mmCIF file of C-alpha atoms and ligand atoms in Angstrom:
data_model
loop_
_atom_site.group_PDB
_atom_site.id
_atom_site.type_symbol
_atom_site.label_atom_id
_atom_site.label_comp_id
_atom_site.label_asym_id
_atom_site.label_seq_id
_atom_site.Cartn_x
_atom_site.Cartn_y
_atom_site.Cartn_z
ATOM 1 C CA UNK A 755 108.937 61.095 -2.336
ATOM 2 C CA UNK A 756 108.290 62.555 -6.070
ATOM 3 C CA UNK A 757 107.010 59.769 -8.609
ATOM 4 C CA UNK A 758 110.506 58.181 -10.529
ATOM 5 C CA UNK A 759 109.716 58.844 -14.175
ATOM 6 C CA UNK A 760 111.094 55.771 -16.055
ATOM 7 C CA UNK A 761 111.477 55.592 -20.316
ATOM 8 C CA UNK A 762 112.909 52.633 -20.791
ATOM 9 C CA UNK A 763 111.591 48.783 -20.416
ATOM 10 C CA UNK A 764 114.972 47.470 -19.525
ATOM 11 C CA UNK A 765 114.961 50.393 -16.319
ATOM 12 C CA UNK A 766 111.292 49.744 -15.675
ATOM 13 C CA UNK A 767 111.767 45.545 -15.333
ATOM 14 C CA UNK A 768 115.002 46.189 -13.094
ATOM 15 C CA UNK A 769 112.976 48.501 -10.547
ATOM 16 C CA UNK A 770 109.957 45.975 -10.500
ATOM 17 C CA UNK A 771 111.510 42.737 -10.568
ATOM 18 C CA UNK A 772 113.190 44.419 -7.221
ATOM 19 C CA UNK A 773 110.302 45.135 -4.818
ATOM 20 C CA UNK A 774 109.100 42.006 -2.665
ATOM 21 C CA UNK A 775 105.767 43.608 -1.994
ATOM 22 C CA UNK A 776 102.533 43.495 -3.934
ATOM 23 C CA UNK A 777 103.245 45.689 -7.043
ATOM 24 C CA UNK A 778 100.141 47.885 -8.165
ATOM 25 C CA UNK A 779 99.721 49.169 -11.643
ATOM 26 C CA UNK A 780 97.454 51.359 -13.144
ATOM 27 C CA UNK A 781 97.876 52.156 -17.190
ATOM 28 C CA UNK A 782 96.922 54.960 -18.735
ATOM 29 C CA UNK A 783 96.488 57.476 -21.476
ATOM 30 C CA UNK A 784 97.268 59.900 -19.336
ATOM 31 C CA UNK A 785 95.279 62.995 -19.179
ATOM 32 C CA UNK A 786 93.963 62.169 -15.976
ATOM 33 C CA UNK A 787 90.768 62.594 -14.383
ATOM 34 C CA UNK A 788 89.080 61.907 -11.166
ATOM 35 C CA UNK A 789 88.444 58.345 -12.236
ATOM 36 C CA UNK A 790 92.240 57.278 -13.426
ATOM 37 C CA UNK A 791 92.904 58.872 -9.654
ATOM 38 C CA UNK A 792 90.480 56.478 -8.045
ATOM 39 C CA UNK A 793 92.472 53.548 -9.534
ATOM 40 C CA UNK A 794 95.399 55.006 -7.894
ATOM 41 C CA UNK A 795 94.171 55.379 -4.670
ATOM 42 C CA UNK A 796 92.817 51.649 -4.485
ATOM 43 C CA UNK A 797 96.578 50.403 -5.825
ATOM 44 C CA UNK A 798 98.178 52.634 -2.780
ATOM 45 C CA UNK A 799 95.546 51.352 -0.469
ATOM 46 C CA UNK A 800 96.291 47.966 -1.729
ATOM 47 C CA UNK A 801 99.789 48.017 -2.890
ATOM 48 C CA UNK A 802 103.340 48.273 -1.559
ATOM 49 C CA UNK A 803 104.334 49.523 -4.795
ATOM 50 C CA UNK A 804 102.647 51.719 -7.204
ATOM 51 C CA UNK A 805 102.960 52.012 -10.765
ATOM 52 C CA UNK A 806 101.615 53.866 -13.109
ATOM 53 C CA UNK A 807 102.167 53.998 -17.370
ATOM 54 C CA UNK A 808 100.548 57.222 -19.258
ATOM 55 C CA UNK A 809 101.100 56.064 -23.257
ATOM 56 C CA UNK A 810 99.245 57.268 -25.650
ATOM 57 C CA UNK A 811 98.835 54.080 -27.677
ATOM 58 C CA UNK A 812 98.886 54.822 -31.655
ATOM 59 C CA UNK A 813 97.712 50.755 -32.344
ATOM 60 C CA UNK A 814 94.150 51.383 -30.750
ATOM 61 C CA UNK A 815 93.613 54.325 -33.048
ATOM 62 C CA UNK A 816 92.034 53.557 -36.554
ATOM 63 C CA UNK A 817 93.639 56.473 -39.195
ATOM 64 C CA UNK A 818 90.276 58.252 -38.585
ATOM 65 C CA UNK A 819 90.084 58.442 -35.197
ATOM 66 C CA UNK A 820 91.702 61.093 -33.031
ATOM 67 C CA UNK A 821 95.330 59.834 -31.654
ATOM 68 C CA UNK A 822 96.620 63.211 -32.984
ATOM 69 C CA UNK A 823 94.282 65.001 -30.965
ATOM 70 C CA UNK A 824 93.807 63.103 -28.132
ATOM 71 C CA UNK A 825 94.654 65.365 -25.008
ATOM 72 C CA UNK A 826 98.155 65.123 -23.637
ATOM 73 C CA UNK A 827 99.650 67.014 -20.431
ATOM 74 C CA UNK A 828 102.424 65.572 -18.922
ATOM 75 C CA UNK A 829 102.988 68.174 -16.302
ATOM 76 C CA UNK A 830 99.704 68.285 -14.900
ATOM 77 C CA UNK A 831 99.618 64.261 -14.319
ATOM 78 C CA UNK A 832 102.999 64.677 -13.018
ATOM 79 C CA UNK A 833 101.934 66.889 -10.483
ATOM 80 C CA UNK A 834 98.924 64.506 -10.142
ATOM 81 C CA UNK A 835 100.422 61.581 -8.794
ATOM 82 C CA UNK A 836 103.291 63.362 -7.088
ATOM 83 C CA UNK A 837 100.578 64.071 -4.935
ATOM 84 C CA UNK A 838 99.133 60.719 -4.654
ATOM 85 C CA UNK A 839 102.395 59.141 -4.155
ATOM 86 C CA UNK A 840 102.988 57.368 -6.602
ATOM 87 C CA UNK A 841 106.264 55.255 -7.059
ATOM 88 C CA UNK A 842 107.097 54.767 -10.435
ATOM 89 C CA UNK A 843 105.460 56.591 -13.621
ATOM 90 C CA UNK A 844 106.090 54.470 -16.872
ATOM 91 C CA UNK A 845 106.375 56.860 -19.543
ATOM 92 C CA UNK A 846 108.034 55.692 -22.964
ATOM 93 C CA UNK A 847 107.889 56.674 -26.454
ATOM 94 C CA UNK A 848 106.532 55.287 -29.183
ATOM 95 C CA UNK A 849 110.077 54.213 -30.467
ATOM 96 C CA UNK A 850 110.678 52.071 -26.905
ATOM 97 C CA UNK A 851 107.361 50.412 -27.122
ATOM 98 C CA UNK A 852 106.706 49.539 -31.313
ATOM 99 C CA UNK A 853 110.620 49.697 -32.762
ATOM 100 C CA UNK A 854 110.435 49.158 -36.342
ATOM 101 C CA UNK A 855 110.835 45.824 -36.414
ATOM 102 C CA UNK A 856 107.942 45.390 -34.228
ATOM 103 C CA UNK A 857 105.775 42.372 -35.409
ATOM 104 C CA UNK A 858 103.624 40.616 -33.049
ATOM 105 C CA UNK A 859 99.957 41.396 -32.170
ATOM 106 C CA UNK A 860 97.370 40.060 -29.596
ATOM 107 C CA UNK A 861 93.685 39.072 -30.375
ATOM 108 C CA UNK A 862 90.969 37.574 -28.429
ATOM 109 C CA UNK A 863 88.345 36.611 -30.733
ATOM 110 C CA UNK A 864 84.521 36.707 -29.814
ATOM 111 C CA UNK A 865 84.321 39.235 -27.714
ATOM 112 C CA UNK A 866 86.816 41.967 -29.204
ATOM 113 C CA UNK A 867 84.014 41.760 -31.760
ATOM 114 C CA UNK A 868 80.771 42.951 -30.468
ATOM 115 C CA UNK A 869 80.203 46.277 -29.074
ATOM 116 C CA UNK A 870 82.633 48.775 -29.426
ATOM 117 C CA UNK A 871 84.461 45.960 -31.684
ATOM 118 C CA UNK A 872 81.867 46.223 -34.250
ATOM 119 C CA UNK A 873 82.570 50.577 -35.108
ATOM 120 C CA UNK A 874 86.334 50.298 -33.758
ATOM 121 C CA UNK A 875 87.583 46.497 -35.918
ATOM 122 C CA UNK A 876 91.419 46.636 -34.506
ATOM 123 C CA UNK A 877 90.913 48.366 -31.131
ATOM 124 C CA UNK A 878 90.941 45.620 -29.051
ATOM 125 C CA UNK A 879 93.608 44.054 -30.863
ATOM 126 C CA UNK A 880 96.027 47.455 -29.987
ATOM 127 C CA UNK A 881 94.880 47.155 -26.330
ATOM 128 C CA UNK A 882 95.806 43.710 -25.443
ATOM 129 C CA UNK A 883 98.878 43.865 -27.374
ATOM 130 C CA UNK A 884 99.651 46.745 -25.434
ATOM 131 C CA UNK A 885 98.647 45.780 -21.908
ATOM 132 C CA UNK A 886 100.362 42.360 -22.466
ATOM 133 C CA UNK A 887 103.314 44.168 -23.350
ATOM 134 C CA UNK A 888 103.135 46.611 -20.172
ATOM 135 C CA UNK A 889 101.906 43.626 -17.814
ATOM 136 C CA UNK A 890 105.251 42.103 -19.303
ATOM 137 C CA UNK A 891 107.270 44.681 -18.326
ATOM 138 C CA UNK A 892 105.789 46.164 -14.805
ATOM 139 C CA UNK A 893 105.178 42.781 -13.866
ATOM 140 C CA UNK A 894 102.102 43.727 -11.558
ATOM 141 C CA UNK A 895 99.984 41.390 -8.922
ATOM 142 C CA UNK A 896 96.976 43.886 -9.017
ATOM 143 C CA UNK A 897 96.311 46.265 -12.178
ATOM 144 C CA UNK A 898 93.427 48.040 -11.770
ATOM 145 C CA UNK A 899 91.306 49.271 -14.431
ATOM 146 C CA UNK A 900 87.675 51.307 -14.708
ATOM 147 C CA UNK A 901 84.519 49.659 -15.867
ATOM 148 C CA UNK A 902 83.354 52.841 -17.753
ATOM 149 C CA UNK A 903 85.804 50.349 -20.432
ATOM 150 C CA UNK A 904 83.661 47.416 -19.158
ATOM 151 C CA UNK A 905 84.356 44.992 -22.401
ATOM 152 C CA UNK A 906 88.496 46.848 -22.524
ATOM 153 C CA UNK A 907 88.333 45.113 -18.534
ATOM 154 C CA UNK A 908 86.328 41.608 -19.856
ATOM 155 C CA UNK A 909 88.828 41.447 -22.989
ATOM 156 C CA UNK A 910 91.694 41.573 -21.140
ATOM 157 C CA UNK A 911 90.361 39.491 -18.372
ATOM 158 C CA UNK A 912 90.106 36.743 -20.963
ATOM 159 C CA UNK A 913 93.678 37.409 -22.742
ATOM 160 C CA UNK A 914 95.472 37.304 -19.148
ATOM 161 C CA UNK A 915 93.545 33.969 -18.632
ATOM 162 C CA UNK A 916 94.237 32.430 -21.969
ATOM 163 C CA UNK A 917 97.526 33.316 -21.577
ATOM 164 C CA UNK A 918 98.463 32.016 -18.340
ATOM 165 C CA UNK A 919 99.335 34.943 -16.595
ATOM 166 C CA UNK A 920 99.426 35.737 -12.721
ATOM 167 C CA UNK A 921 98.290 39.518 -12.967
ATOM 168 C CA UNK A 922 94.801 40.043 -11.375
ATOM 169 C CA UNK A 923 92.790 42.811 -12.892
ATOM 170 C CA UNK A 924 90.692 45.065 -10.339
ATOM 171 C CA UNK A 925 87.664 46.543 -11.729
ATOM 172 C CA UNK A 926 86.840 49.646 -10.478
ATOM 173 C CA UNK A 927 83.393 51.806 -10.085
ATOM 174 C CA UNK A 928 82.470 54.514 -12.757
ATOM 175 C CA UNK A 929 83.127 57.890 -11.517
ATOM 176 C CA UNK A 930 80.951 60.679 -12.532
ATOM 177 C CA UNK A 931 80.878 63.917 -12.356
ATOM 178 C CA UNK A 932 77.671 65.012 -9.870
ATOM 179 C CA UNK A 933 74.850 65.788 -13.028
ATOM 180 C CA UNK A 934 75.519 62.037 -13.677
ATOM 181 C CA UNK A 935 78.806 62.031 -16.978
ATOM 182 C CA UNK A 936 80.514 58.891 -16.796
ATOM 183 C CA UNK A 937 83.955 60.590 -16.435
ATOM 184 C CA UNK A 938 86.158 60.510 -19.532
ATOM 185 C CA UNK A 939 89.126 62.222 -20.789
ATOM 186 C CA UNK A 940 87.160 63.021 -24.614
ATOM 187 C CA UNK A 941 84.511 64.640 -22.501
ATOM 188 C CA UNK A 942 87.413 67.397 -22.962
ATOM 189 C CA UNK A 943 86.344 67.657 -26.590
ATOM 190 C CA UNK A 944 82.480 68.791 -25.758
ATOM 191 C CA UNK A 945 81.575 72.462 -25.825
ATOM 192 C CA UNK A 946 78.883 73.726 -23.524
ATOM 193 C CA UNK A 947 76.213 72.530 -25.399
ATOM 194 C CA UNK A 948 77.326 69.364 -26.440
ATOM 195 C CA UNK A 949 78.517 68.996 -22.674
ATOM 196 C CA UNK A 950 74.732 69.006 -21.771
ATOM 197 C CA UNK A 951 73.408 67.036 -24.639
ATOM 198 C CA UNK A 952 75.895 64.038 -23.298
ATOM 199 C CA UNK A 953 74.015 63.951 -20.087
ATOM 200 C CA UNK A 954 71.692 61.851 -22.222
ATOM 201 C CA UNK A 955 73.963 58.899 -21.666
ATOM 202 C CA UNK A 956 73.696 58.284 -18.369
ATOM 203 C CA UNK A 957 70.264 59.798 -18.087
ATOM 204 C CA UNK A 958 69.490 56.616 -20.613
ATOM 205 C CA UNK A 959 70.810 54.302 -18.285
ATOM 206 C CA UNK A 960 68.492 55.660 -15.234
ATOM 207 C CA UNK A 961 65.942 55.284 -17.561
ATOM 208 C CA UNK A 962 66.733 51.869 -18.322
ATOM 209 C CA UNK A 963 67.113 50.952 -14.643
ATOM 210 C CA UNK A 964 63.504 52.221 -13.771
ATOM 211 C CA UNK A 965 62.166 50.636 -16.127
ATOM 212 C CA UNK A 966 63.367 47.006 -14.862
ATOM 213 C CA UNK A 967 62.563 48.510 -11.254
ATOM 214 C CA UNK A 968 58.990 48.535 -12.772
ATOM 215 C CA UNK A 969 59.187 44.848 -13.704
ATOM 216 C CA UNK A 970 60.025 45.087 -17.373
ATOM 217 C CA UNK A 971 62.787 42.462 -18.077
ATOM 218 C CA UNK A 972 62.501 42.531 -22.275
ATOM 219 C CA UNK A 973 65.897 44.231 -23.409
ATOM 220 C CA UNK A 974 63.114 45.190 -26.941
ATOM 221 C CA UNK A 975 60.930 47.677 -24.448
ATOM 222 C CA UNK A 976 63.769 49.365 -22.476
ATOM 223 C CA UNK A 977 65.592 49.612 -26.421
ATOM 224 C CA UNK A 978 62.455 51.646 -27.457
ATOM 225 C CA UNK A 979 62.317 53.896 -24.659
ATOM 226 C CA UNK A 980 66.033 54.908 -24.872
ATOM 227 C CA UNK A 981 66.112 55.223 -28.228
ATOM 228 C CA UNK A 982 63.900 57.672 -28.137
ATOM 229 C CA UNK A 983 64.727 59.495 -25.746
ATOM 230 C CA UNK A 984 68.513 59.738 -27.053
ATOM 231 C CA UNK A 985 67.125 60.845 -30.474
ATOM 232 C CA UNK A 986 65.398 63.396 -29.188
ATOM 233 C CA UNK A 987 68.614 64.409 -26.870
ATOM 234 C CA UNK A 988 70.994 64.609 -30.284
ATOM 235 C CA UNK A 989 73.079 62.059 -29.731
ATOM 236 C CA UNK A 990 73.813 59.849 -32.425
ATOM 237 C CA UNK A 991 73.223 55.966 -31.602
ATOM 238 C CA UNK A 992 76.312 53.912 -32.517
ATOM 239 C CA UNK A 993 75.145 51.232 -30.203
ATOM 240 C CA UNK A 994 72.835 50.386 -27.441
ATOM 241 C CA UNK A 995 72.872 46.523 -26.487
ATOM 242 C CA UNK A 996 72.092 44.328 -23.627
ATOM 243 C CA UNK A 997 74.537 41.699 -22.525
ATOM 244 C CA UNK A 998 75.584 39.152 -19.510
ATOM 245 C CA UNK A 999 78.557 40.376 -17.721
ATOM 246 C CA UNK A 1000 80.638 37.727 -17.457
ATOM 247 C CA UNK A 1001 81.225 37.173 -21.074
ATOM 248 C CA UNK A 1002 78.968 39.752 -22.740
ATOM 249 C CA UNK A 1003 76.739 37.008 -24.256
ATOM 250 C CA UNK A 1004 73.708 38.870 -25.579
ATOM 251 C CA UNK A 1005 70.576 38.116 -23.943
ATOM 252 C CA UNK A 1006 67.079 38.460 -24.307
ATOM 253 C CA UNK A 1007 65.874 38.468 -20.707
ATOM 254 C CA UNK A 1008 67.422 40.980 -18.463
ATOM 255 C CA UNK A 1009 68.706 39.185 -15.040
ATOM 256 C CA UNK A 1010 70.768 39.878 -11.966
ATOM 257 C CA UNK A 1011 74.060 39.518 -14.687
ATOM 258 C CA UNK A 1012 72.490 42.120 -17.333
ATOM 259 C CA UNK A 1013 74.323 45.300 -18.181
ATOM 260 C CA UNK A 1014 73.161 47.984 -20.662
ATOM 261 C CA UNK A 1015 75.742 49.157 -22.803
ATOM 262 C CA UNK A 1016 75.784 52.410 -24.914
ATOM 263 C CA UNK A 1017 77.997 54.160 -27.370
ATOM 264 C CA UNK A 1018 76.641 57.671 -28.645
ATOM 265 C CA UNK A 1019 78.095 59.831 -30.431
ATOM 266 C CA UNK A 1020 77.585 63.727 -28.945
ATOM 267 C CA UNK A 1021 78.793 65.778 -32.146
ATOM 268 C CA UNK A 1022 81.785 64.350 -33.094
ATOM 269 C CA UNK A 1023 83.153 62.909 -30.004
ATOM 270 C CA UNK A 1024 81.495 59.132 -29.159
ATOM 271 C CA UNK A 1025 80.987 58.439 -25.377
ATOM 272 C CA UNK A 1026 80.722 54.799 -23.588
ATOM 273 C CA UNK A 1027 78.795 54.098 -20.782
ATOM 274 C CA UNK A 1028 78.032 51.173 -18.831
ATOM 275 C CA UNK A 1029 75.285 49.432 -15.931
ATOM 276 C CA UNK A 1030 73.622 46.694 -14.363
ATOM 277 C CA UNK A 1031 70.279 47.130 -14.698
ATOM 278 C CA UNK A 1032 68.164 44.627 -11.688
ATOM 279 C CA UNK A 1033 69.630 45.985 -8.727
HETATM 280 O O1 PAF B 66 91.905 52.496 -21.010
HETATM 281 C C1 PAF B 66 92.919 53.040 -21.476
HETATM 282 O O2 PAF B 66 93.254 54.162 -21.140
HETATM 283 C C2 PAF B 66 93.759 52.297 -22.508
HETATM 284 O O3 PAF B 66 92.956 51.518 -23.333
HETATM 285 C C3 PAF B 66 94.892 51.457 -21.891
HETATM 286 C C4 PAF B 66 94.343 50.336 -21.013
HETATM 287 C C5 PAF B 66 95.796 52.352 -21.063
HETATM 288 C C6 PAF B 66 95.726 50.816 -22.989
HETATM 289 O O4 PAF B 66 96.324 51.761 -23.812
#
C-alpha cells in the first residue's frame, strides 16, 4: 500500500490514536538519505505502524543560517518510503504547525548549551518544541532518531523524561558513505573539492580512536593531533570537545563513556560528527 500523506494534526491524531499496535515514528527534514532510511527500516522491523513527518522546521534556523536553502524534494521521499512501506507520511505546513498565535517554546537547559548550543543559541530550543509537538500529535511508542545528532538524541532524551512522557527514543548507528562521510543531507551543498576536504571529519575521528588504541587517554593530546590535522585539511574548527555520553559532561580522562565530538565547517557548509573513542 502507498504511504497516506496526512496535513493536518487533527487527521494525523485520529489515524494514530486508532492503531492498537506499536506505532513507529521517524521525523524528518526530509531530503532523505541512506541514514533517515535506516531509521525506517528499524521502525518497520519493529513497528506495526510506521510514521514518518518530513518538516522543514523554520524555529531551529537562526536568520543566518540556511532554512531557505535547505534542500527540499517531496517527490523523491515520496517515492522513498512508498517503497519502504511506510504507513503514514506527516507532512504539514508551516501555518498547521506555528499559527500566528503560536506562543509556547521548549528548553532544556545545560545541555542545549554546550556543543552545537554554543554557535547555534536557539536550536535546541526549535527542536524540542518541535518534536514535543510531533510526539504530541503521532503519539509514538518508538521514535527513532540518528546519533550523527548525538546531543539533538541526548536533548530530547532529557525533555521526554522531564516531561513525563511514554515515547522511547531509539538511537540509531551513523551511516556513512564507504570513504568514511557521516551521511548528511548539507553534504548536498559540497562541491567536489569541498566533498573531499570533509573527509577530514571522520578521518579526525579514526585518528582520535588510534590514538586511545595506543594508550593515550588525555582529551589535550588527541585535541592537538586533530587540530592539526583538520587545519591542514581546510576545514574550519567550530568545535572539537570530549564529553561522557550519558549527559555530555566534559571530561578530562577519556573512558569506556567518552565520545569525541566535532563541528567543522568545510567552506560554508558546517558538518557534525560523532564517536566513542575506547572501544
Ligand atoms: O534531525 C532532524 O532532522 C530535525 O532536527 C528534527 C528531529 C526532524 C526536528 O525538526
Amino acid at each position: 500500500m502507498k504511504p497516506e500523506i496526512i496535513t493536518s494534526i487533527s487527521a494525523m491524531k485520529k489515524l494514530t490514536g486508532k492503531h492498537a499496535g506499536l506505532t513507529g515514528f521517524v521525523p524528518t527534514m526530509g531530503f532523505l538519505q541512506e541514514g533517515h532510511l535506516s531509521l525506517v527500516r528499524l521502525a518497520k522491523k519493529q513497528c506495526d505502524v510506521v510514521v514518518v513527518s518530513i518538516y522543514v522546521n523554520p524555529t531551529q534556523f537562526s536568520p543566518s543560517e540556511d532554512l531557505a536553502s535547505y534542500p527540499r524534494d517531496f517527490e523523491r521521499d515520496y517515492a522513498l518510503l512508498a517503497e519502504l512501506e511506510v504507513d503514514y507520511i506527516f507532512f504539514p505546513d508551516n501555518n498547521e504547525m506555528y499559527p500566528p498565535d503560536y506562543n509556547t517554546w521548549v528548553e532544556v537547559k545545560g545541555i542545549s548549551e554546550v556543543l552545537c548550543g554554543r554557535s547555534r543559541p536557539s536550536h535546541f530550543r526549535g527542536v524540542t518544541t518541535i518534536v514535543l509537538k510531533l510526539v504530541n500529535i503521532v503519539q509514538p511508542d518508538y521514535m527513532y532518531m540518528g546519533e550523527k545528532d548525538f546531543q539533538q538524541i541526548t536533548v530530547l532524551k532529557k525533555m521526554l523524561k522531564d516531561l513525563n512522557s511514554d515515547t522511547i527514543i531509539v538511537p540509531c548507528p551513523i551511516v556513512r558513505e564507504p570513504d568514511g562521510l557521516a551521511l548528511s543531507s548539507r553534504n548536498k551543498y559540497l562541491d567536489e573539492k569541498q566533498r573531499q576536504d570533509a573527509l577530514c571529519l571522520s578521518k579526525a575521528v579514526k585518528l582520535a580512536r588510534q590514538s586511545v588504541a595506543q594508550g593515550c587517554r588525555n582529551p589535550e593530546v588527541i585535541l592537538n593531533i586533530i587540530t592539526q590535522f583538520i587545519t591542514a585539511a581546510h576545514g574550519k574548527i567550530d568545535y572539537i570537545e570530549f564529553r561522557q555520553s550519558n549527559d555530555l559532561s566534559a571530561t578530562e580522562i577519556i573512558d569506556k563513556e567518552t565520545r569525541i565530538f566535532l563541528a567543522i565547517y568545510i567552506g560554508k557548509t558546517r558538518l557534525i560528527d560523532n564517536a566513542i573513542l575506547l572501544q
